[in-house]
Each structure stands twice: as structure tokens, then as C-alpha cells.
Short mmCIF file of the N, C-alpha and C atoms (twelve columns), coordinates in Angstrom:
data_MODEL
# 
_entry.id   MODEL 
# 
loop_
_atom_site.group_PDB 
_atom_site.id 
_atom_site.type_symbol 
_atom_site.label_atom_id 
_atom_site.label_alt_id 
_atom_site.label_comp_id 
_atom_site.label_asym_id 
_atom_site.label_seq_id 
_atom_site.Cartn_x 
_atom_site.Cartn_y 
_atom_site.Cartn_z 
_atom_site.pdbx_PDB_model_num 
ATOM 1   N N  . UNK A 1   3.809   3.703   -0.897  1 
ATOM 2   C CA . UNK A 1   4.204   5.087   -0.900  1 
ATOM 3   C C  . UNK A 1   4.655   5.484   0.486   1 
ATOM 4   N N  . UNK A 2   5.667   6.283   0.499   1 
ATOM 5   C CA . UNK A 2   6.263   6.749   1.752   1 
ATOM 6   C C  . UNK A 2   6.967   8.059   1.448   1 
ATOM 7   N N  . UNK A 3   7.067   8.928   2.436   1 
ATOM 8   C CA . UNK A 3   7.702   10.223  2.206   1 
ATOM 9   C C  . UNK A 3   9.202   10.208  2.463   1 
ATOM 10  N N  . UNK A 4   9.745   9.097   2.968   1 
ATOM 11  C CA . UNK A 4   11.171  9.020   3.260   1 
ATOM 12  C C  . UNK A 4   11.897  8.307   2.114   1 
ATOM 13  N N  . UNK A 5   12.820  9.003   1.426   1 
ATOM 14  C CA . UNK A 5   13.491  8.397   0.272   1 
ATOM 15  C C  . UNK A 5   14.314  7.157   0.621   1 
ATOM 16  N N  . UNK A 6   14.921  7.132   1.796   1 
ATOM 17  C CA . UNK A 6   15.719  5.958   2.173   1 
ATOM 18  C C  . UNK A 6   14.801  4.765   2.400   1 
ATOM 19  N N  . UNK A 7   13.691  4.993   3.085   1 
ATOM 20  C CA . UNK A 7   12.714  3.914   3.301   1 
ATOM 21  C C  . UNK A 7   12.199  3.402   1.968   1 
ATOM 22  N N  . UNK A 8   11.860  4.315   1.057   1 
ATOM 23  C CA . UNK A 8   11.388  3.895   -0.270  1 
ATOM 24  C C  . UNK A 8   12.444  3.070   -0.994  1 
ATOM 25  N N  . UNK A 9   13.684  3.513   -0.946  1 
ATOM 26  C CA . UNK A 9   14.772  2.789   -1.603  1 
ATOM 27  C C  . UNK A 9   14.887  1.368   -1.047  1 
ATOM 28  N N  . UNK A 10  14.895  1.245   0.275   1 
ATOM 29  C CA . UNK A 10  15.049  -0.070  0.904   1 
ATOM 30  C C  . UNK A 10  13.853  -0.980  0.623   1 
ATOM 31  N N  . UNK A 11  12.654  -0.421  0.695   1 
ATOM 32  C CA . UNK A 11  11.458  -1.219  0.413   1 
ATOM 33  C C  . UNK A 11  11.437  -1.678  -1.032  1 
ATOM 34  N N  . UNK A 12  11.774  -0.781  -1.926  1 
ATOM 35  C CA . UNK A 12  11.799  -1.136  -3.346  1 
ATOM 36  C C  . UNK A 12  12.845  -2.226  -3.586  1 
ATOM 37  N N  . UNK A 13  13.970  -2.118  -2.921  1 
ATOM 38  C CA . UNK A 13  15.034  -3.115  -3.078  1 
ATOM 39  C C  . UNK A 13  14.579  -4.502  -2.608  1 
ATOM 40  N N  . UNK A 14  13.886  -4.559  -1.463  1 
ATOM 41  C CA . UNK A 14  13.357  -5.839  -0.972  1 
ATOM 42  C C  . UNK A 14  12.430  -6.449  -2.016  1 
ATOM 43  N N  . UNK A 15  11.517  -5.638  -2.535  1 
ATOM 44  C CA . UNK A 15  10.542  -6.148  -3.506  1 
ATOM 45  C C  . UNK A 15  11.207  -6.570  -4.812  1 
ATOM 46  N N  . UNK A 16  12.168  -5.791  -5.284  1 
ATOM 47  C CA . UNK A 16  12.868  -6.161  -6.523  1 
ATOM 48  C C  . UNK A 16  13.679  -7.437  -6.333  1 
ATOM 49  N N  . UNK A 17  14.342  -7.578  -5.182  1 
ATOM 50  C CA . UNK A 17  15.125  -8.781  -4.916  1 
ATOM 51  C C  . UNK A 17  14.247  -10.032 -4.867  1 
ATOM 52  N N  . UNK A 18  13.001  -9.866  -4.466  1 
ATOM 53  C CA . UNK A 18  12.076  -10.997 -4.396  1 
ATOM 54  C C  . UNK A 18  11.493  -11.339 -5.763  1 
ATOM 55  N N  . UNK A 19  11.663  -10.442 -6.738  1 
ATOM 56  C CA . UNK A 19  11.171  -10.642 -8.108  1 
ATOM 57  C C  . UNK A 19  9.684   -10.998 -8.147  1 
ATOM 58  N N  . UNK A 20  8.893   -10.215 -7.423  1 
ATOM 59  C CA . UNK A 20  7.457   -10.469 -7.337  1 
ATOM 60  C C  . UNK A 20  6.626   -9.659  -8.316  1 
ATOM 61  N N  . UNK A 21  7.210   -8.589  -8.854  1 
ATOM 62  C CA . UNK A 21  6.421   -7.673  -9.666  1 
ATOM 63  C C  . UNK A 21  7.128   -7.340  -10.965 1 
ATOM 64  N N  . UNK A 22  6.315   -7.152  -12.006 1 
ATOM 65  C CA . UNK A 22  6.861   -6.691  -13.284 1 
ATOM 66  C C  . UNK A 22  7.262   -5.227  -13.182 1 
ATOM 67  N N  . UNK A 23  6.518   -4.481  -12.375 1 
ATOM 68  C CA . UNK A 23  6.749   -3.047  -12.273 1 
ATOM 69  C C  . UNK A 23  6.465   -2.590  -10.845 1 
ATOM 70  N N  . UNK A 24  7.304   -1.719  -10.347 1 
ATOM 71  C CA . UNK A 24  7.112   -1.111  -9.033  1 
ATOM 72  C C  . UNK A 24  7.140   0.398   -9.222  1 
ATOM 73  N N  . UNK A 25  6.105   1.059   -8.751  1 
ATOM 74  C CA . UNK A 25  6.054   2.525   -8.806  1 
ATOM 75  C C  . UNK A 25  6.147   3.046   -7.380  1 
ATOM 76  N N  . UNK A 26  6.991   4.032   -7.180  1 
ATOM 77  C CA . UNK A 26  7.201   4.617   -5.861  1 
ATOM 78  C C  . UNK A 26  6.778   6.079   -5.919  1 
ATOM 79  N N  . UNK A 27  5.943   6.476   -4.962  1 
ATOM 80  C CA . UNK A 27  5.545   7.876   -4.836  1 
ATOM 81  C C  . UNK A 27  5.778   8.317   -3.401  1 
ATOM 82  N N  . UNK A 28  5.843   9.635   -3.186  1 
ATOM 83  C CA . UNK A 28  6.246   10.178  -1.892  1 
ATOM 84  C C  . UNK A 28  5.116   10.636  -0.987  1 
ATOM 85  N N  . UNK A 29  3.898   10.681  -1.499  1 
ATOM 86  C CA . UNK A 29  2.771   11.085  -0.654  1 
ATOM 87  C C  . UNK A 29  1.472   10.635  -1.308  1 
ATOM 88  N N  . UNK A 30  0.396   10.749  -0.563  1 
ATOM 89  C CA . UNK A 30  -0.897  10.287  -1.048  1 
ATOM 90  C C  . UNK A 30  -1.382  11.006  -2.286  1 
ATOM 91  N N  . UNK A 31  -1.123  12.305  -2.365  1 
ATOM 92  C CA . UNK A 31  -1.549  13.067  -3.543  1 
ATOM 93  C C  . UNK A 31  -0.856  12.544  -4.803  1 
ATOM 94  N N  . UNK A 32  0.447   12.288  -4.702  1 
ATOM 95  C CA . UNK A 32  1.169   11.719  -5.847  1 
ATOM 96  C C  . UNK A 32  0.661   10.309  -6.163  1 
ATOM 97  N N  . UNK A 33  0.247   9.583   -5.130  1 
ATOM 98  C CA . UNK A 33  -0.320  8.246   -5.343  1 
ATOM 99  C C  . UNK A 33  -1.615  8.303   -6.135  1 
ATOM 100 N N  . UNK A 34  -2.485  9.242   -5.795  1 
ATOM 101 C CA . UNK A 34  -3.748  9.410   -6.533  1 
ATOM 102 C C  . UNK A 34  -3.462  9.847   -7.964  1 
ATOM 103 N N  . UNK A 35  -2.517  10.779  -8.140  1 
ATOM 104 C CA . UNK A 35  -2.145  11.213  -9.500  1 
ATOM 105 C C  . UNK A 35  -1.631  10.035  -10.311 1 
ATOM 106 N N  . UNK A 36  -0.797  9.203   -9.696  1 
ATOM 107 C CA . UNK A 36  -0.252  8.032   -10.379 1 
ATOM 108 C C  . UNK A 36  -1.375  7.086   -10.799 1 
ATOM 109 N N  . UNK A 37  -2.305  6.839   -9.900  1 
ATOM 110 C CA . UNK A 37  -3.440  5.976   -10.242 1 
ATOM 111 C C  . UNK A 37  -4.242  6.565   -11.393 1 
ATOM 112 N N  . UNK A 38  -4.536  7.846   -11.306 1 
ATOM 113 C CA . UNK A 38  -5.320  8.495   -12.357 1 
ATOM 114 C C  . UNK A 38  -4.598  8.479   -13.699 1 
ATOM 115 N N  . UNK A 39  -3.308  8.761   -13.682 1 
ATOM 116 C CA . UNK A 39  -2.560  8.841   -14.931 1 
ATOM 117 C C  . UNK A 39  -2.259  7.480   -15.542 1 
ATOM 118 N N  . UNK A 40  -1.937  6.520   -14.720 1 
ATOM 119 C CA . UNK A 40  -1.449  5.254   -15.247 1 
ATOM 120 C C  . UNK A 40  -2.467  4.118   -15.204 1 
ATOM 121 N N  . UNK A 41  -3.480  4.223   -14.386 1 
ATOM 122 C CA . UNK A 41  -4.400  3.113   -14.262 1 
ATOM 123 C C  . UNK A 41  -5.825  3.487   -14.623 1 
ATOM 124 N N  . UNK A 42  -6.301  4.593   -14.127 1 
ATOM 125 C CA . UNK A 42  -7.694  4.952   -14.356 1 
ATOM 126 C C  . UNK A 42  -7.975  5.330   -15.802 1 
ATOM 127 N N  . UNK A 43  -7.063  6.034   -16.433 1 
ATOM 128 C CA . UNK A 43  -7.341  6.579   -17.746 1 
ATOM 129 C C  . UNK A 43  -6.562  5.919   -18.873 1 
ATOM 130 N N  . UNK A 44  -5.309  5.582   -18.652 1 
ATOM 131 C CA . UNK A 44  -4.477  5.065   -19.731 1 
ATOM 132 C C  . UNK A 44  -4.567  3.560   -19.909 1 
ATOM 133 N N  . UNK A 45  -5.020  2.856   -18.916 1 
ATOM 134 C CA . UNK A 45  -4.939  1.406   -18.934 1 
ATOM 135 C C  . UNK A 45  -6.187  0.805   -18.330 1 
ATOM 136 N N  . UNK A 46  -6.469  -0.401  -18.720 1 
ATOM 137 C CA . UNK A 46  -7.599  -1.118  -18.142 1 
ATOM 138 C C  . UNK A 46  -7.183  -1.913  -16.914 1 
ATOM 139 N N  . UNK A 47  -5.903  -1.943  -16.651 1 
ATOM 140 C CA . UNK A 47  -5.452  -2.729  -15.509 1 
ATOM 141 C C  . UNK A 47  -5.306  -1.839  -14.279 1 
ATOM 142 N N  . UNK A 48  -5.292  -2.474  -13.149 1 
ATOM 143 C CA . UNK A 48  -5.116  -1.764  -11.887 1 
ATOM 144 C C  . UNK A 48  -3.892  -2.347  -11.194 1 
ATOM 145 N N  . UNK A 49  -3.319  -1.617  -10.256 1 
ATOM 146 C CA . UNK A 49  -2.199  -2.213  -9.520  1 
ATOM 147 C C  . UNK A 49  -2.711  -3.389  -8.701  1 
ATOM 148 N N  . UNK A 50  -1.873  -4.372  -8.503  1 
ATOM 149 C CA . UNK A 50  -2.268  -5.516  -7.686  1 
ATOM 150 C C  . UNK A 50  -2.221  -5.164  -6.213  1 
ATOM 151 N N  . UNK A 51  -1.163  -4.466  -5.807  1 
ATOM 152 C CA . UNK A 51  -0.931  -4.160  -4.395  1 
ATOM 153 C C  . UNK A 51  -0.462  -2.715  -4.249  1 
ATOM 154 N N  . UNK A 52  -0.948  -2.070  -3.205  1 
ATOM 155 C CA . UNK A 52  -0.457  -0.750  -2.819  1 
ATOM 156 C C  . UNK A 52  0.031   -0.867  -1.381  1 
ATOM 157 N N  . UNK A 53  1.294   -0.500  -1.155  1 
ATOM 158 C CA . UNK A 53  1.847   -0.418  0.193   1 
ATOM 159 C C  . UNK A 53  1.789   1.048   0.598   1 
ATOM 160 N N  . UNK A 54  1.106   1.335   1.675   1 
ATOM 161 C CA . UNK A 54  0.749   2.706   2.028   1 
ATOM 162 C C  . UNK A 54  1.213   3.073   3.427   1 
ATOM 163 N N  . UNK A 55  1.971   4.151   3.525   1 
ATOM 164 C CA . UNK A 55  2.312   4.705   4.836   1 
ATOM 165 C C  . UNK A 55  1.170   5.627   5.258   1 
ATOM 166 N N  . UNK A 56  0.937   5.704   6.539   1 
ATOM 167 C CA . UNK A 56  -0.130  6.568   7.045   1 
ATOM 168 C C  . UNK A 56  0.349   8.001   7.229   1 
ATOM 169 N N  . UNK A 57  1.538   8.176   7.760   1 
ATOM 170 C CA . UNK A 57  2.048   9.505   8.094   1 
ATOM 171 C C  . UNK A 57  2.904   10.056  6.959   1 
ATOM 172 N N  . UNK A 58  2.257   10.849  6.097   1 
ATOM 173 C CA . UNK A 58  2.946   11.473  4.966   1 
ATOM 174 C C  . UNK A 58  2.509   12.924  4.858   1 
ATOM 175 N N  . UNK A 59  3.362   13.764  4.275   1 
ATOM 176 C CA . UNK A 59  2.962   15.161  4.050   1 
ATOM 177 C C  . UNK A 59  2.017   15.273  2.854   1 
ATOM 178 N N  . UNK A 60  1.475   16.416  2.649   1 
ATOM 179 C CA . UNK A 60  0.591   16.781  1.536   1 
ATOM 180 C C  . UNK A 60  -0.754  16.069  1.664   1 
ATOM 181 N N  . UNK A 61  -0.777  14.745  1.555   1 
ATOM 182 C CA . UNK A 61  -1.990  13.945  1.734   1 
ATOM 183 C C  . UNK A 61  -1.571  12.688  2.479   1 
ATOM 184 N N  . UNK A 62  -2.062  12.517  3.700   1 
ATOM 185 C CA . UNK A 62  -1.656  11.348  4.471   1 
ATOM 186 C C  . UNK A 62  -2.369  10.082  3.976   1 
ATOM 187 N N  . UNK A 63  -2.025  8.974   4.568   1 
ATOM 188 C CA . UNK A 63  -2.577  7.698   4.133   1 
ATOM 189 C C  . UNK A 63  -4.086  7.602   4.279   1 
ATOM 190 N N  . UNK A 64  -4.632  8.195   5.336   1 
ATOM 191 C CA . UNK A 64  -6.077  8.153   5.529   1 
ATOM 192 C C  . UNK A 64  -6.804  8.963   4.459   1 
ATOM 193 N N  . UNK A 65  -6.273  10.132  4.128   1 
ATOM 194 C CA . UNK A 65  -6.856  10.936  3.054   1 
ATOM 195 C C  . UNK A 65  -6.747  10.192  1.723   1 
ATOM 196 N N  . UNK A 66  -5.596  9.523   1.501   1 
ATOM 197 C CA . UNK A 66  -5.431  8.734   0.291   1 
ATOM 198 C C  . UNK A 66  -6.517  7.664   0.210   1 
ATOM 199 N N  . UNK A 67  -6.744  6.945   1.311   1 
ATOM 200 C CA . UNK A 67  -7.741  5.877   1.313   1 
ATOM 201 C C  . UNK A 67  -9.136  6.397   1.005   1 
ATOM 202 N N  . UNK A 68  -9.498  7.530   1.595   1 
ATOM 203 C CA . UNK A 68  -10.816 8.119   1.326   1 
ATOM 204 C C  . UNK A 68  -10.944 8.485   -0.149  1 
ATOM 205 N N  . UNK A 69  -9.896  9.087   -0.712  1 
ATOM 206 C CA . UNK A 69  -9.926  9.464   -2.126  1 
ATOM 207 C C  . UNK A 69  -9.926  8.222   -3.008  1 
ATOM 208 N N  . UNK A 70  -9.087  7.237   -2.669  1 
ATOM 209 C CA . UNK A 70  -9.044  5.988   -3.428  1 
ATOM 210 C C  . UNK A 70  -10.426 5.335   -3.464  1 
ATOM 211 N N  . UNK A 71  -11.097 5.309   -2.332  1 
ATOM 212 C CA . UNK A 71  -12.422 4.682   -2.275  1 
ATOM 213 C C  . UNK A 71  -13.437 5.387   -3.166  1 
ATOM 214 N N  . UNK A 72  -13.205 6.656   -3.501  1 
ATOM 215 C CA . UNK A 72  -14.129 7.393   -4.369  1 
ATOM 216 C C  . UNK A 72  -13.785 7.257   -5.852  1 
ATOM 217 N N  . UNK A 73  -12.610 6.698   -6.163  1 
ATOM 218 C CA . UNK A 73  -12.212 6.539   -7.562  1 
ATOM 219 C C  . UNK A 73  -13.038 5.444   -8.233  1 
ATOM 220 N N  . UNK A 74  -13.144 5.553   -9.540  1 
ATOM 221 C CA . UNK A 74  -13.879 4.548   -10.301 1 
ATOM 222 C C  . UNK A 74  -13.011 4.094   -11.461 1 
ATOM 223 N N  . UNK A 75  -12.462 2.883   -11.351 1 
ATOM 224 C CA . UNK A 75  -11.726 2.296   -12.460 1 
ATOM 225 C C  . UNK A 75  -11.866 0.778   -12.412 1 
ATOM 226 N N  . UNK A 76  -11.679 0.180   -13.578 1 
ATOM 227 C CA . UNK A 76  -11.859 -1.258  -13.707 1 
ATOM 228 C C  . UNK A 76  -10.923 -2.015  -12.779 1 
ATOM 229 N N  . UNK A 77  -11.438 -3.050  -12.169 1 
ATOM 230 C CA . UNK A 77  -10.685 -3.933  -11.268 1 
ATOM 231 C C  . UNK A 77  -10.231 -3.269  -9.977  1 
ATOM 232 N N  . UNK A 78  -10.792 -2.123  -9.617  1 
ATOM 233 C CA . UNK A 78  -10.407 -1.447  -8.377  1 
ATOM 234 C C  . UNK A 78  -10.628 -2.344  -7.165  1 
ATOM 235 N N  . UNK A 79  -11.686 -3.136  -7.189  1 
ATOM 236 C CA . UNK A 79  -11.990 -4.006  -6.051  1 
ATOM 237 C C  . UNK A 79  -10.956 -5.107  -5.865  1 
ATOM 238 N N  . UNK A 80  -10.130 -5.350  -6.869  1 
ATOM 239 C CA . UNK A 80  -9.092  -6.375  -6.766  1 
ATOM 240 C C  . UNK A 80  -7.778  -5.848  -6.208  1 
ATOM 241 N N  . UNK A 81  -7.674  -4.522  -6.031  1 
ATOM 242 C CA . UNK A 81  -6.455  -3.915  -5.515  1 
ATOM 243 C C  . UNK A 81  -6.368  -4.202  -4.011  1 
ATOM 244 N N  . UNK A 82  -5.247  -4.757  -3.585  1 
ATOM 245 C CA . UNK A 82  -5.009  -5.017  -2.164  1 
ATOM 246 C C  . UNK A 82  -4.153  -3.878  -1.627  1 
ATOM 247 N N  . UNK A 83  -4.651  -3.220  -0.600  1 
ATOM 248 C CA . UNK A 83  -3.894  -2.143  0.029   1 
ATOM 249 C C  . UNK A 83  -3.440  -2.615  1.398   1 
ATOM 250 N N  . UNK A 84  -2.145  -2.506  1.632   1 
ATOM 251 C CA . UNK A 84  -1.579  -2.823  2.939   1 
ATOM 252 C C  . UNK A 84  -0.958  -1.565  3.504   1 
ATOM 253 N N  . UNK A 85  -1.265  -1.283  4.747   1 
ATOM 254 C CA . UNK A 85  -0.616  -0.170  5.423   1 
ATOM 255 C C  . UNK A 85  0.731   -0.666  5.909   1 
ATOM 256 N N  . UNK A 86  1.756   0.086   5.569   1 
ATOM 257 C CA . UNK A 86  3.131   -0.209  5.963   1 
ATOM 258 C C  . UNK A 86  3.591   0.976   6.798   1 
ATOM 259 N N  . UNK A 87  3.616   0.805   8.116   1 
ATOM 260 C CA . UNK A 87  3.827   1.959   8.985   1 
ATOM 261 C C  . UNK A 87  4.490   1.544   10.287  1 
ATOM 262 N N  . UNK A 88  4.843   2.535   11.072  1 
ATOM 263 C CA . UNK A 88  5.363   2.293   12.414  1 
ATOM 264 C C  . UNK A 88  4.316   2.613   13.472  1 
ATOM 265 N N  . UNK A 89  3.173   3.119   13.072  1 
ATOM 266 C CA . UNK A 89  2.145   3.530   14.021  1 
ATOM 267 C C  . UNK A 89  1.526   2.315   14.715  1 
ATOM 268 N N  . UNK A 90  1.425   2.414   16.020  1 
ATOM 269 C CA . UNK A 90  0.710   1.397   16.793  1 
ATOM 270 C C  . UNK A 90  -0.464  2.033   17.528  1 
ATOM 271 N N  . UNK A 91  -0.827  3.215   17.106  1 
ATOM 272 C CA . UNK A 91  -1.926  3.959   17.696  1 
ATOM 273 C C  . UNK A 91  -3.238  3.216   17.441  1 
ATOM 274 N N  . UNK A 92  -3.978  2.913   18.500  1 
ATOM 275 C CA . UNK A 92  -5.246  2.180   18.381  1 
ATOM 276 C C  . UNK A 92  -6.246  2.913   17.497  1 
ATOM 277 N N  . UNK A 93  -6.262  4.251   17.564  1 
ATOM 278 C CA . UNK A 93  -7.169  5.021   16.714  1 
ATOM 279 C C  . UNK A 93  -6.817  4.837   15.236  1 
ATOM 280 N N  . UNK A 94  -5.511  4.814   14.932  1 
ATOM 281 C CA . UNK A 94  -5.088  4.571   13.548  1 
ATOM 282 C C  . UNK A 94  -5.535  3.193   13.086  1 
ATOM 283 N N  . UNK A 95  -5.370  2.189   13.940  1 
ATOM 284 C CA . UNK A 95  -5.767  0.825   13.574  1 
ATOM 285 C C  . UNK A 95  -7.275  0.745   13.343  1 
ATOM 286 N N  . UNK A 96  -8.054  1.424   14.156  1 
ATOM 287 C CA . UNK A 96  -9.511  1.453   13.978  1 
ATOM 288 C C  . UNK A 96  -9.896  2.127   12.673  1 
ATOM 289 N N  . UNK A 97  -9.237  3.250   12.375  1 
ATOM 290 C CA . UNK A 97  -9.510  3.962   11.115  1 
ATOM 291 C C  . UNK A 97  -9.201  3.073   9.919   1 
ATOM 292 N N  . UNK A 98  -8.109  2.316   10.006  1 
ATOM 293 C CA . UNK A 98  -7.727  1.429   8.901   1 
ATOM 294 C C  . UNK A 98  -8.850  0.444   8.602   1 
ATOM 295 N N  . UNK A 99  -9.397  -0.160  9.642   1 
ATOM 296 C CA . UNK A 99  -10.476 -1.136  9.442   1 
ATOM 297 C C  . UNK A 99  -11.706 -0.484  8.840   1 
ATOM 298 N N  . UNK A 100 -12.069 0.705   9.342   1 
ATOM 299 C CA . UNK A 100 -13.235 1.414   8.822   1 
ATOM 300 C C  . UNK A 100 -13.064 1.722   7.335   1 
ATOM 301 N N  . UNK A 101 -11.823 2.017   6.930   1 
ATOM 302 C CA . UNK A 101 -11.547 2.368   5.531   1 
ATOM 303 C C  . UNK A 101 -11.254 1.144   4.664   1 
ATOM 304 N N  . UNK A 102 -11.460 -0.050  5.207   1 
ATOM 305 C CA . UNK A 102 -11.356 -1.264  4.394   1 
ATOM 306 C C  . UNK A 102 -9.982  -1.892  4.323   1 
ATOM 307 N N  . UNK A 103 -9.092  -1.529  5.234   1 
ATOM 308 C CA . UNK A 103 -7.752  -2.112  5.235   1 
ATOM 309 C C  . UNK A 103 -7.782  -3.416  6.024   1 
ATOM 310 N N  . UNK A 104 -7.211  -4.465  5.445   1 
ATOM 311 C CA . UNK A 104 -7.163  -5.765  6.110   1 
ATOM 312 C C  . UNK A 104 -5.746  -6.199  6.446   1 
ATOM 313 N N  . UNK A 105 -4.755  -5.427  5.993   1 
ATOM 314 C CA . UNK A 105 -3.363  -5.822  6.176   1 
ATOM 315 C C  . UNK A 105 -2.559  -4.647  6.716   1 
ATOM 316 N N  . UNK A 106 -1.887  -4.881  7.836   1 
ATOM 317 C CA . UNK A 106 -1.042  -3.871  8.459   1 
ATOM 318 C C  . UNK A 106 0.329   -4.507  8.668   1 
ATOM 319 N N  . UNK A 107 1.339   -3.933  8.046   1 
ATOM 320 C CA . UNK A 107 2.706   -4.441  8.134   1 
ATOM 321 C C  . UNK A 107 3.542   -3.387  8.852   1 
ATOM 322 N N  . UNK A 108 4.267   -3.810  9.884   1 
ATOM 323 C CA . UNK A 108 5.129   -2.864  10.571  1 
ATOM 324 C C  . UNK A 108 6.458   -2.742  9.833   1 
ATOM 325 N N  . UNK A 109 6.973   -1.523  9.839   1 
ATOM 326 C CA . UNK A 109 8.279   -1.273  9.226   1 
ATOM 327 C C  . UNK A 109 9.356   -1.831  10.137  1 
ATOM 328 N N  . UNK A 110 10.469  -2.224  9.605   1 
ATOM 329 C CA . UNK A 110 10.868  -2.178  8.198   1 
ATOM 330 C C  . UNK A 110 10.296  -3.372  7.429   1 
ATOM 331 N N  . UNK A 111 10.139  -3.174  6.135   1 
ATOM 332 C CA . UNK A 111 9.671   -4.242  5.261   1 
ATOM 333 C C  . UNK A 111 10.789  -5.258  5.080   1 
ATOM 334 N N  . UNK A 112 10.460  -6.526  5.258   1 
ATOM 335 C CA . UNK A 112 11.425  -7.609  5.057   1 
ATOM 336 C C  . UNK A 112 10.807  -8.670  4.158   1 
ATOM 337 N N  . UNK A 113 11.636  -9.543  3.629   1 
ATOM 338 C CA . UNK A 113 11.115  -10.635 2.799   1 
ATOM 339 C C  . UNK A 113 10.142  -11.497 3.592   1 
ATOM 340 N N  . UNK A 114 10.448  -11.744 4.863   1 
ATOM 341 C CA . UNK A 114 9.564   -12.561 5.698   1 
ATOM 342 C C  . UNK A 114 8.191   -11.919 5.844   1 
ATOM 343 N N  . UNK A 115 8.165   -10.603 6.046   1 
ATOM 344 C CA . UNK A 115 6.893   -9.898  6.185   1 
ATOM 345 C C  . UNK A 115 6.114   -9.903  4.869   1 
ATOM 346 N N  . UNK A 116 6.823   -9.746  3.765   1 
ATOM 347 C CA . UNK A 116 6.159   -9.785  2.460   1 
ATOM 348 C C  . UNK A 116 5.548   -11.167 2.234   1 
ATOM 349 N N  . UNK A 117 6.296   -12.221 2.543   1 
ATOM 350 C CA . UNK A 117 5.779   -13.581 2.368   1 
ATOM 351 C C  . UNK A 117 4.564   -13.838 3.254   1 
ATOM 352 N N  . UNK A 118 4.603   -13.375 4.488   1 
ATOM 353 C CA . UNK A 118 3.450   -13.544 5.388   1 
ATOM 354 C C  . UNK A 118 2.244   -12.770 4.862   1 
ATOM 355 N N  . UNK A 119 2.488   -11.552 4.386   1 
ATOM 356 C CA . UNK A 119 1.432   -10.735 3.794   1 
ATOM 357 C C  . UNK A 119 0.798   -11.448 2.601   1 
ATOM 358 N N  . UNK A 120 1.618   -11.982 1.712   1 
ATOM 359 C CA . UNK A 120 1.098   -12.685 0.533   1 
ATOM 360 C C  . UNK A 120 0.298   -13.916 0.933   1 
ATOM 361 N N  . UNK A 121 0.728   -14.611 1.963   1 
ATOM 362 C CA . UNK A 121 -0.011  -15.764 2.465   1 
ATOM 363 C C  . UNK A 121 -1.370  -15.325 3.011   1 
ATOM 364 N N  . UNK A 122 -1.401  -14.191 3.711   1 
ATOM 365 C CA . UNK A 122 -2.670  -13.672 4.234   1 
ATOM 366 C C  . UNK A 122 -3.626  -13.289 3.110   1 
ATOM 367 N N  . UNK A 123 -3.085  -12.767 2.020   1 
ATOM 368 C CA . UNK A 123 -3.940  -12.436 0.865   1 
ATOM 369 C C  . UNK A 123 -4.558  -13.710 0.317   1 
ATOM 370 N N  . UNK A 124 -3.745  -14.745 0.161   1 
ATOM 371 C CA . UNK A 124 -4.226  -16.012 -0.400  1 
ATOM 372 C C  . UNK A 124 -5.292  -16.659 0.455   1 
ATOM 373 N N  . UNK A 125 -5.185  -16.517 1.772   1 
ATOM 374 C CA . UNK A 125 -6.151  -17.154 2.661   1 
ATOM 375 C C  . UNK A 125 -7.353  -16.265 2.947   1 
ATOM 376 N N  . UNK A 126 -7.365  -15.071 2.360   1 
ATOM 377 C CA . UNK A 126 -8.478  -14.135 2.519   1 
ATOM 378 C C  . UNK A 126 -8.826  -13.886 3.974   1 
ATOM 379 N N  . UNK A 127 -7.823  -13.556 4.754   1 
ATOM 380 C CA . UNK A 127 -8.047  -13.287 6.169   1 
ATOM 381 C C  . UNK A 127 -9.031  -12.139 6.343   1 
ATOM 382 N N  . UNK A 128 -9.933  -12.278 7.318   1 
ATOM 383 C CA . UNK A 128 -10.909 -11.234 7.616   1 
ATOM 384 C C  . UNK A 128 -10.377 -10.338 8.726   1 
ATOM 385 N N  . UNK A 129 -10.873 -9.124  8.793   1 
ATOM 386 C CA . UNK A 129 -10.435 -8.190  9.819   1 
ATOM 387 C C  . UNK A 129 -9.040  -7.675  9.523   1 
ATOM 388 N N  . UNK A 130 -8.492  -6.933  10.436  1 
ATOM 389 C CA . UNK A 130 -7.161  -6.353  10.261  1 
ATOM 390 C C  . UNK A 130 -6.122  -7.346  10.744  1 
ATOM 391 N N  . UNK A 131 -5.256  -7.772  9.847   1 
ATOM 392 C CA . UNK A 131 -4.172  -8.677  10.178  1 
ATOM 393 C C  . UNK A 131 -2.889  -7.878  10.311  1 
ATOM 394 N N  . UNK A 132 -2.231  -7.997  11.452  1 
ATOM 395 C CA . UNK A 132 -0.973  -7.294  11.688  1 
ATOM 396 C C  . UNK A 132 0.189   -8.228  11.439  1 
ATOM 397 N N  . UNK A 133 1.140   -7.771  10.633  1 
ATOM 398 C CA . UNK A 133 2.328   -8.557  10.324  1 
ATOM 399 C C  . UNK A 133 3.522   -7.849  10.938  1 
ATOM 400 N N  . UNK A 134 4.080   -8.477  11.942  1 
ATOM 401 C CA . UNK A 134 5.184   -7.874  12.695  1 
ATOM 402 C C  . UNK A 134 6.087   -8.987  13.202  1 
ATOM 403 N N  . UNK A 135 7.065   -9.369  12.394  1 
ATOM 404 C CA . UNK A 135 7.970   -10.439 12.852  1 
ATOM 405 C C  . UNK A 135 9.403   -10.044 12.665  1 
# 
């Protein structure tokens, strides 16, 4: 999720070109992300999203507020959802907050196929701590 439509378009295009997902849902802020989870995953379906790419700096509900709310949700397979922060922030306080909120993957914008592949490799190897992907 990201609040910039051009960024969302480009990120979605990278992911679609890689043919990694059956479905990609794009939302513009954390509040819409929580609504999407509640409407499509928590109540209507037993499945959960595999991956959430999350920007930190968004209007209405920022990424940190989204993470706090997400952590309070209760739905099947929630623990299997991998959340990666996709942002331009290099603020040390932001990075510390990410770790406290359970984020293990930080990808710097712009999203590229190389970064997605590195991220997927990090998921497979179960890297501990916050892994930054910036190439």
C-alpha cells in the first residue's frame, strides 16, 4: 500500500510482470488496508494474504498505525503473513519502530525485480532481525 498512484502503478506492474501472485490488491493508506483485510480476508475467506508491501508515510493511517492495528486483528493464518516495509525512509527511529512492530524486511523504493527476488530469498532463509534490501 502506498498513497502515490504512480508508485502503486509501477510497483503493481513489476509484480504482475514477475507473475508471482494470483491476485494483487492495491490500497492507498493504512485504513483502506485494514478495511481490505477485514472485508476480504478476516470475514469472507479463510485465507490470508501471503505478503503485504507497506509504505510508512501515508495519509489517514500511516504504516506504523497500520502495523499496530494489524497486530490486533484475529484471523486464520495471520502469523503466516509476511509484511515488508517498502519506503524511502532511512530514519533510524523508523527502522527501530519497524523491528519493535515485528517487521523483518525493509525494501527501499523503487521496487525492482532484483529487490523482489532478494526479498523472496530472505523469506525462504528466514532471516532474523531487520533485513534491508537496497540494490
